[in-house]
Coordinates of C-alpha atoms in Angstrom, one line a residue:
X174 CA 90.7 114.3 89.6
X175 CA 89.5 118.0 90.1
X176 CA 86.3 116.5 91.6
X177 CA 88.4 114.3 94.0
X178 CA 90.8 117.5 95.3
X179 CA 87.6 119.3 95.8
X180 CA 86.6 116.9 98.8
X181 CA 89.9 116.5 99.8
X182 CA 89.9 120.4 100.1
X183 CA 87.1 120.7 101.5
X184 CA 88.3 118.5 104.6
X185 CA 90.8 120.6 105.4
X186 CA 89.9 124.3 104.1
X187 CA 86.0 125.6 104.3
X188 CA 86.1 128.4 102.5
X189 CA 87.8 128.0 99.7
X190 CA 86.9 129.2 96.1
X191 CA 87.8 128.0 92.5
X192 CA 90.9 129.6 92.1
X193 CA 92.0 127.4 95.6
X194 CA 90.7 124.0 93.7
X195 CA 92.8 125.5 90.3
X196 CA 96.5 125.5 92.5
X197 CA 95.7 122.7 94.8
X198 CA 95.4 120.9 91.5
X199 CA 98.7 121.9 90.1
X200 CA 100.4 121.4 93.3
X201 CA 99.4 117.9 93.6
X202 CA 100.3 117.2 89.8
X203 CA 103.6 118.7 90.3
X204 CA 104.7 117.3 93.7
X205 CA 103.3 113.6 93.1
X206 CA 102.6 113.3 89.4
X207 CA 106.1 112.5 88.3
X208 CA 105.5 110.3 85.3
X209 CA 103.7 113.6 84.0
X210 CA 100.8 112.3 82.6
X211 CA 98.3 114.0 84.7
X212 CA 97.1 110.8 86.5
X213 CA 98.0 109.9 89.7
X214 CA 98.7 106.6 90.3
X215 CA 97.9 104.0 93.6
X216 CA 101.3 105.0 95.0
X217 CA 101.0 108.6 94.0
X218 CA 97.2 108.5 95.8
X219 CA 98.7 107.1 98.8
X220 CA 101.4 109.8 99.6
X221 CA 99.0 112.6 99.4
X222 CA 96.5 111.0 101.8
X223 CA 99.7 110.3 104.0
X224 CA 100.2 114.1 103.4
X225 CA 97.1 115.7 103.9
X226 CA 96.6 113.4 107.4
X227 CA 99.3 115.4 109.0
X228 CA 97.8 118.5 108.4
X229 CA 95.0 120.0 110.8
X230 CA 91.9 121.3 109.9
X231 CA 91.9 124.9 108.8
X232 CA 90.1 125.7 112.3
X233 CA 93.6 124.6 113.9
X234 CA 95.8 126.2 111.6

């Protein structure tokens, strides 16, 4: 999973550092990971592709 975030973070942040990866992490496991298990399932996956599509690239922001 961690290595997964990581690309996804670096899409939309560049400079970013370990403790970023850390609560990106533990944000996605607590808004999408509702069975708790610390998996996220094909639904789960989906909605925060969905999310992160909206969002513009840190050069936007």
């Amino acid at each position: 999973l961690r290595g997964f975030l990581k690309d996804l973070l670096e899409l939309v942040k560049k400079d970013y550092d370990a403790q970023d990866l850390i609560e990106f992490e533990e944000t996605i496991l607590r808004g999408v990971g509702y069975d708790k298990d610390g998996k996220i399932s094909r639904k789960e996956l989906t909605m925060i592709l969905l999310a992160l599509a909206k969002l513009p690239p840190e050069d936007d922001q």
